[in-house]
Amino acid sequence: MAAGKLSKPHLEILDDKHALAERAAELLTQTVSAAAAERGKYAGRTSVALAGGTTPRLLYQLLSHRPWHQRIPWDRIQWIVGDERVVPPDHEDSNFRMVYENLFDPAGVREDHHFRVMTELPTPQAAAADYMKRLQAALGITPGSGTTPSLDLMLLGMGSDGHTASLFPHTDALREREKIVLANWVEKLDSWRITVTPPVLEGAKRILVLVSGEDKAKALFQVLKGEWNPEEYPAQILRDLPSVAWIVDKAAAVDIT
Ligand code: 6PG
């Protein structure tokens, strides 16, 4: 990964988390509608990777209701959860459960249109390998070909430590360049995470990074304006990608405005 020169990121600062969710809903709807139209009726499905955590909840709830629900071509999209905690799918910490309850279920997304990490498999490594195989099949990638997917859209969040997806500071997944999904040991959480890897973020056609709240302000400054140090601030790997739009609220942007 070349050292990041600070290009001018696409940054939108919204008044609050509600305005952020509305803006993200509009951008997601525009992006997936255009991608589906471009693909045409019979080509592969438009692929969208979803963020976990709490910030995207409001967005997912909006997408399940008017006016956005009517505008999204649901039958032509496949939804991928970008990273997962190694807990059962009905556990309160499960990203899949959060996305299911706030988006897939209320929006009526059919089961064959969404993917979840099978965290019930015997080990995190088995879950990661299984997820990678299923994603490669869904995205038309031959296993072992080294082909990186080019997702039509990826939603990401950012932690107050500057992590994104489950690419946490000083963890192995940050350095992964071959596999598209990895089981990642996160010492500070004393737990495993399953996550897409940097090549998947770099290959996405469009990324929306949703950042809300004052607790993210220091990390957002470091990620967007600080010295290049992605081991310390993993979301910096996004900073020079032309595909990325940072959709943040005023509270998160307090140190960069
Ligand atoms: C997760 C997410 C993670 C999240 C950030 C921000 O599994 O937690 O994938 O990357 O986006 O931690 O989380 P909040 O939105 O809860 O602040």
Short mmCIF file of C-alpha atoms and ligand atoms in Angstrom, two decimals:
data_model
loop_
_atom_site.label_atom_id
_atom_site.label_comp_id
_atom_site.label_asym_id
_atom_site.label_seq_id
_atom_site.Cartn_x
_atom_site.Cartn_y
_atom_site.Cartn_z
CA MET A 1 0.00 0.00 0.00
CA ALA A 2 1.60 3.25 -1.14
CA ALA A 3 1.94 5.91 1.55
CA GLY A 4 -1.18 8.04 1.37
CA LYS A 5 -0.84 11.54 0.00
CA LEU A 6 -3.72 13.62 1.22
CA SER A 7 -6.02 14.00 -1.76
CA LYS A 8 -9.17 16.02 -1.24
CA PRO A 9 -11.71 13.47 0.05
CA HIS A 10 -15.37 13.66 -0.94
CA LEU A 11 -16.74 14.84 2.40
CA GLU A 12 -20.32 15.77 3.25
CA ILE A 13 -21.09 17.18 6.69
CA LEU A 14 -24.73 16.82 7.76
CA ASP A 15 -26.43 18.51 10.72
CA ASP A 16 -27.07 15.35 12.74
CA LYS A 17 -27.46 11.55 12.56
CA HIS A 18 -30.97 11.83 11.10
CA ALA A 19 -29.83 14.07 8.25
CA LEU A 20 -26.84 11.75 7.75
CA ALA A 21 -29.15 8.72 7.43
CA GLU A 22 -31.42 10.56 4.95
CA ARG A 23 -28.45 11.61 2.81
CA ALA A 24 -27.00 8.09 2.89
CA ALA A 25 -30.41 6.66 1.90
CA GLU A 26 -30.55 8.99 -1.09
CA LEU A 27 -26.98 8.18 -2.18
CA LEU A 28 -27.48 4.42 -1.73
CA THR A 29 -30.76 4.47 -3.66
CA GLN A 30 -29.20 6.44 -6.52
CA THR A 31 -26.14 4.18 -6.63
CA VAL A 32 -27.93 0.83 -6.59
CA SER A 33 -30.59 1.97 -9.07
CA ALA A 34 -27.92 3.15 -11.51
CA ALA A 35 -25.85 -0.01 -11.05
CA ALA A 36 -28.86 -2.29 -11.57
CA ALA A 37 -29.94 -0.35 -14.67
CA GLU A 38 -26.42 -0.49 -16.08
CA ARG A 39 -26.23 -4.25 -15.49
CA GLY A 40 -29.42 -4.81 -17.34
CA LYS A 41 -32.11 -7.37 -16.59
CA TYR A 42 -30.14 -10.55 -17.08
CA ALA A 43 -26.61 -9.85 -15.96
CA GLY A 44 -25.40 -10.57 -12.42
CA ARG A 45 -27.01 -8.91 -9.44
CA THR A 46 -25.86 -5.60 -8.07
CA SER A 47 -23.77 -6.30 -4.98
CA VAL A 48 -23.91 -4.19 -1.83
CA ALA A 49 -21.84 -4.76 1.30
CA LEU A 50 -23.45 -3.48 4.50
CA ALA A 51 -21.83 -2.07 7.63
CA GLY A 52 -22.57 -3.34 11.11
CA GLY A 53 -22.46 -1.47 14.39
CA THR A 54 -25.09 1.10 15.36
CA THR A 55 -24.67 4.08 13.00
CA PRO A 56 -26.33 2.48 9.95
CA ARG A 57 -29.49 1.43 11.87
CA LEU A 58 -31.35 4.64 11.06
CA LEU A 59 -30.36 4.31 7.40
CA TYR A 60 -31.57 0.70 7.20
CA GLN A 61 -34.88 1.68 8.77
CA LEU A 62 -35.33 4.46 6.18
CA LEU A 63 -34.62 2.06 3.30
CA SER A 64 -37.40 -0.22 4.52
CA HIS A 65 -40.00 2.54 4.19
CA ARG A 66 -41.27 5.18 1.73
CA PRO A 67 -39.95 6.87 -0.30
CA TRP A 68 -36.79 4.83 -0.58
CA HIS A 69 -38.32 1.36 -0.40
CA GLN A 70 -40.30 1.99 -3.58
CA ARG A 71 -37.23 3.25 -5.44
CA ILE A 72 -34.85 0.36 -4.76
CA PRO A 73 -34.77 -2.56 -7.28
CA TRP A 74 -34.73 -5.18 -4.50
CA ASP A 75 -34.99 -8.19 -6.81
CA ARG A 76 -31.77 -7.18 -8.59
CA ILE A 77 -29.55 -6.68 -5.56
CA GLN A 78 -27.58 -9.08 -3.39
CA TRP A 79 -26.73 -7.87 0.11
CA ILE A 80 -23.55 -8.88 1.91
CA VAL A 81 -22.69 -8.19 5.55
CA GLY A 82 -19.15 -6.80 5.33
CA ASP A 83 -17.95 -8.03 8.71
CA GLU A 84 -19.26 -10.02 11.62
CA ARG A 85 -18.72 -10.77 15.26
CA VAL A 86 -18.23 -14.48 16.00
CA VAL A 87 -21.55 -14.90 17.82
CA PRO A 88 -24.77 -16.73 16.91
CA PRO A 89 -26.93 -14.95 14.31
CA ASP A 90 -29.59 -14.20 16.95
CA HIS A 91 -27.08 -12.78 19.45
CA GLU A 92 -27.55 -9.11 20.39
CA ASP A 93 -24.03 -8.34 19.09
CA SER A 94 -24.61 -9.98 15.70
CA ASN A 95 -24.31 -7.58 12.77
CA PHE A 96 -26.50 -9.91 10.72
CA ARG A 97 -29.22 -9.72 13.39
CA MET A 98 -29.06 -5.90 13.36
CA VAL A 99 -29.27 -5.78 9.56
CA TYR A 100 -32.01 -8.43 9.47
CA GLU A 101 -34.17 -6.64 12.04
CA ASN A 102 -33.71 -3.16 10.56
CA LEU A 103 -33.53 -3.91 6.84
CA PHE A 104 -33.92 -7.45 5.47
CA ASP A 105 -37.06 -8.32 7.44
CA PRO A 106 -39.00 -5.00 7.22
CA ALA A 107 -37.99 -4.48 3.57
CA GLY A 108 -38.95 -8.04 2.63
CA VAL A 109 -35.50 -9.00 1.27
CA ARG A 110 -35.72 -12.62 0.13
CA GLU A 111 -33.31 -15.07 1.79
CA ASP A 112 -31.59 -15.86 -1.52
CA HIS A 113 -30.68 -12.18 -1.80
CA HIS A 114 -28.65 -11.84 1.38
CA PHE A 115 -25.58 -13.52 2.83
CA ARG A 116 -24.53 -14.06 6.38
CA VAL A 117 -21.37 -15.42 7.96
CA MET A 118 -22.09 -18.95 9.27
CA THR A 119 -20.64 -18.21 12.69
CA GLU A 120 -21.97 -21.55 13.95
CA LEU A 121 -19.22 -23.36 12.01
CA PRO A 122 -16.59 -25.01 14.28
CA THR A 123 -13.92 -22.28 14.05
CA PRO A 124 -13.66 -18.62 12.98
CA GLN A 125 -11.28 -19.76 10.23
CA ALA A 126 -13.89 -22.23 8.91
CA ALA A 127 -16.54 -19.51 8.98
CA ALA A 128 -14.26 -17.12 7.07
CA ALA A 129 -13.32 -19.73 4.46
CA ASP A 130 -16.97 -20.70 3.96
CA TYR A 131 -18.04 -17.06 3.63
CA MET A 132 -15.28 -16.35 1.16
CA LYS A 133 -16.30 -19.34 -0.96
CA ARG A 134 -19.95 -18.28 -1.01
CA LEU A 135 -19.09 -14.67 -1.82
CA GLN A 136 -16.78 -15.73 -4.65
CA ALA A 137 -19.54 -17.91 -6.10
CA ALA A 138 -22.10 -15.09 -5.79
CA LEU A 139 -19.72 -12.61 -7.39
CA GLY A 140 -18.66 -14.99 -10.16
CA ILE A 141 -15.06 -15.26 -8.94
CA THR A 142 -13.08 -18.49 -9.49
CA PRO A 143 -11.53 -19.57 -6.16
CA GLY A 144 -7.75 -19.32 -6.25
CA SER A 145 -7.85 -16.98 -9.24
CA GLY A 146 -6.71 -14.09 -7.06
CA THR A 147 -9.51 -11.98 -8.55
CA THR A 148 -10.72 -9.27 -6.20
CA PRO A 149 -14.43 -8.45 -6.29
CA SER A 150 -15.55 -5.04 -7.43
CA LEU A 151 -18.64 -4.53 -5.30
CA ASP A 152 -21.07 -1.99 -6.69
CA LEU A 153 -21.42 -0.34 -3.29
CA MET A 154 -19.93 -0.77 0.14
CA LEU A 155 -21.21 0.86 3.32
CA LEU A 156 -18.63 1.25 6.07
CA GLY A 157 -18.56 2.76 9.53
CA MET A 158 -15.58 3.92 11.55
CA GLY A 159 -14.80 3.20 15.18
CA SER A 160 -13.47 5.79 17.64
CA ASP A 161 -10.09 4.03 17.24
CA GLY A 162 -10.16 4.55 13.47
CA HIS A 163 -11.02 0.94 12.55
CA THR A 164 -13.36 0.18 9.66
CA ALA A 165 -15.16 -3.07 8.91
CA SER A 166 -13.31 -5.33 11.36
CA LEU A 167 -9.92 -4.05 10.28
CA PHE A 168 -8.71 -3.00 13.73
CA PRO A 169 -5.40 -1.28 14.49
CA HIS A 170 -2.37 -3.59 14.46
CA THR A 171 -4.32 -6.69 13.42
CA ASP A 172 -3.36 -9.25 10.79
CA ALA A 173 -6.30 -8.58 8.45
CA LEU A 174 -4.90 -5.11 7.77
CA ARG A 175 -1.99 -6.70 5.91
CA GLU A 176 -3.96 -9.33 3.98
CA ARG A 177 -3.56 -8.95 0.23
CA GLU A 178 -4.70 -12.36 -1.11
CA LYS A 179 -7.83 -13.55 0.70
CA ILE A 180 -11.02 -11.45 0.43
CA VAL A 181 -12.38 -12.65 3.80
CA LEU A 182 -10.36 -13.39 6.92
CA ALA A 183 -10.84 -14.40 10.55
CA ASN A 184 -9.16 -11.58 12.43
CA TRP A 185 -8.08 -11.85 16.11
CA VAL A 186 -8.73 -8.53 17.87
CA GLU A 187 -6.65 -8.48 21.07
CA LYS A 188 -8.33 -5.38 22.51
CA LEU A 189 -11.72 -7.06 22.21
CA ASP A 190 -10.35 -10.45 23.21
CA SER A 191 -12.40 -11.87 20.36
CA TRP A 192 -12.41 -13.02 16.75
CA ARG A 193 -14.02 -11.06 13.96
CA ILE A 194 -14.75 -12.15 10.39
CA THR A 195 -14.05 -9.37 7.92
CA VAL A 196 -13.60 -8.44 4.29
CA THR A 197 -10.01 -7.41 3.68
CA PRO A 198 -8.37 -4.26 2.24
CA PRO A 199 -8.40 -5.49 -1.39
CA VAL A 200 -12.22 -5.68 -1.21
CA LEU A 201 -12.43 -2.08 0.02
CA GLU A 202 -9.95 -0.93 -2.63
CA GLY A 203 -11.88 -2.75 -5.37
CA ALA A 204 -15.36 -1.40 -4.56
CA LYS A 205 -16.82 0.87 -7.21
CA ARG A 206 -18.36 3.13 -4.57
CA ILE A 207 -17.96 3.39 -0.80
CA LEU A 208 -20.04 5.42 1.65
CA VAL A 209 -18.37 5.81 5.05
CA LEU A 210 -20.93 6.83 7.67
CA VAL A 211 -19.47 8.57 10.73
CA SER A 212 -21.64 10.06 13.46
CA GLY A 213 -21.00 11.43 16.95
CA GLU A 214 -18.42 13.44 18.85
CA ASP A 215 -16.67 10.28 20.03
CA LYS A 216 -15.44 9.81 16.44
CA ALA A 217 -14.07 13.35 16.01
CA LYS A 218 -10.47 12.67 17.04
CA ALA A 219 -10.20 9.55 14.91
CA LEU A 220 -11.81 11.27 11.92
CA PHE A 221 -9.24 14.06 12.12
CA GLN A 222 -6.39 11.52 12.23
CA VAL A 223 -7.90 9.45 9.42
CA LEU A 224 -8.51 12.35 7.06
CA LYS A 225 -5.77 14.80 8.04
CA GLY A 226 -3.28 13.00 10.27
CA GLU A 227 0.12 11.56 9.42
CA TRP A 228 -0.09 8.44 7.23
CA ASN A 229 -0.24 5.53 9.68
CA PRO A 230 -2.91 2.96 8.66
CA GLU A 231 -1.63 0.44 11.20
CA GLU A 232 -2.79 2.90 13.86
CA TYR A 233 -5.75 4.34 11.95
CA PRO A 234 -6.96 1.61 9.53
CA ALA A 235 -9.66 3.78 7.92
CA GLN A 236 -6.79 5.79 6.38
CA ILE A 237 -6.66 3.09 3.67
CA LEU A 238 -9.84 4.76 2.35
CA ARG A 239 -8.55 8.31 2.35
CA ASP A 240 -7.05 8.41 -1.15
CA LEU A 241 -9.61 6.19 -2.88
CA PRO A 242 -11.67 8.16 -5.45
CA SER A 243 -14.57 5.75 -4.85
CA VAL A 244 -15.08 6.97 -1.27
CA ALA A 245 -17.60 9.50 0.04
CA TRP A 246 -17.41 10.40 3.74
CA ILE A 247 -20.92 11.09 5.03
CA VAL A 248 -20.46 12.52 8.51
CA ASP A 249 -22.40 14.65 10.98
CA LYS A 250 -21.29 17.92 12.56
CA ALA A 251 -20.45 16.25 15.87
CA ALA A 252 -17.99 13.87 14.19
CA ALA A 253 -16.57 16.68 12.05
CA VAL A 254 -15.89 19.09 14.90
CA ASP A 255 -12.09 18.70 14.61
CA ILE A 256 -11.89 18.94 10.83
CA THR A 257 -13.95 22.06 10.25
C1 6PG B 1 -18.82 -3.57 13.61
C2 6PG B 1 -18.71 -2.70 12.41
C3 6PG B 1 -17.71 -1.64 12.67
C4 6PG B 1 -18.50 -0.38 12.86
C5 6PG B 1 -17.70 0.63 13.64
C6 6PG B 1 -18.59 1.82 14.01
O1 6PG B 1 -18.88 -4.80 13.48
O2 6PG B 1 -18.89 -2.98 14.70
O3 6PG B 1 -18.58 -3.30 11.26
O4 6PG B 1 -16.74 -1.45 11.70
O5 6PG B 1 -18.88 0.15 11.60
O6 6PG B 1 -17.25 0.00 14.82
O7 6PG B 1 -19.59 1.33 14.87
P1 6PG B 1 -20.79 2.29 15.38
O8 6PG B 1 -21.59 2.60 14.15
O9 6PG B 1 -21.54 1.43 16.36
O10 6PG B 1 -20.15 3.50 15.99
#
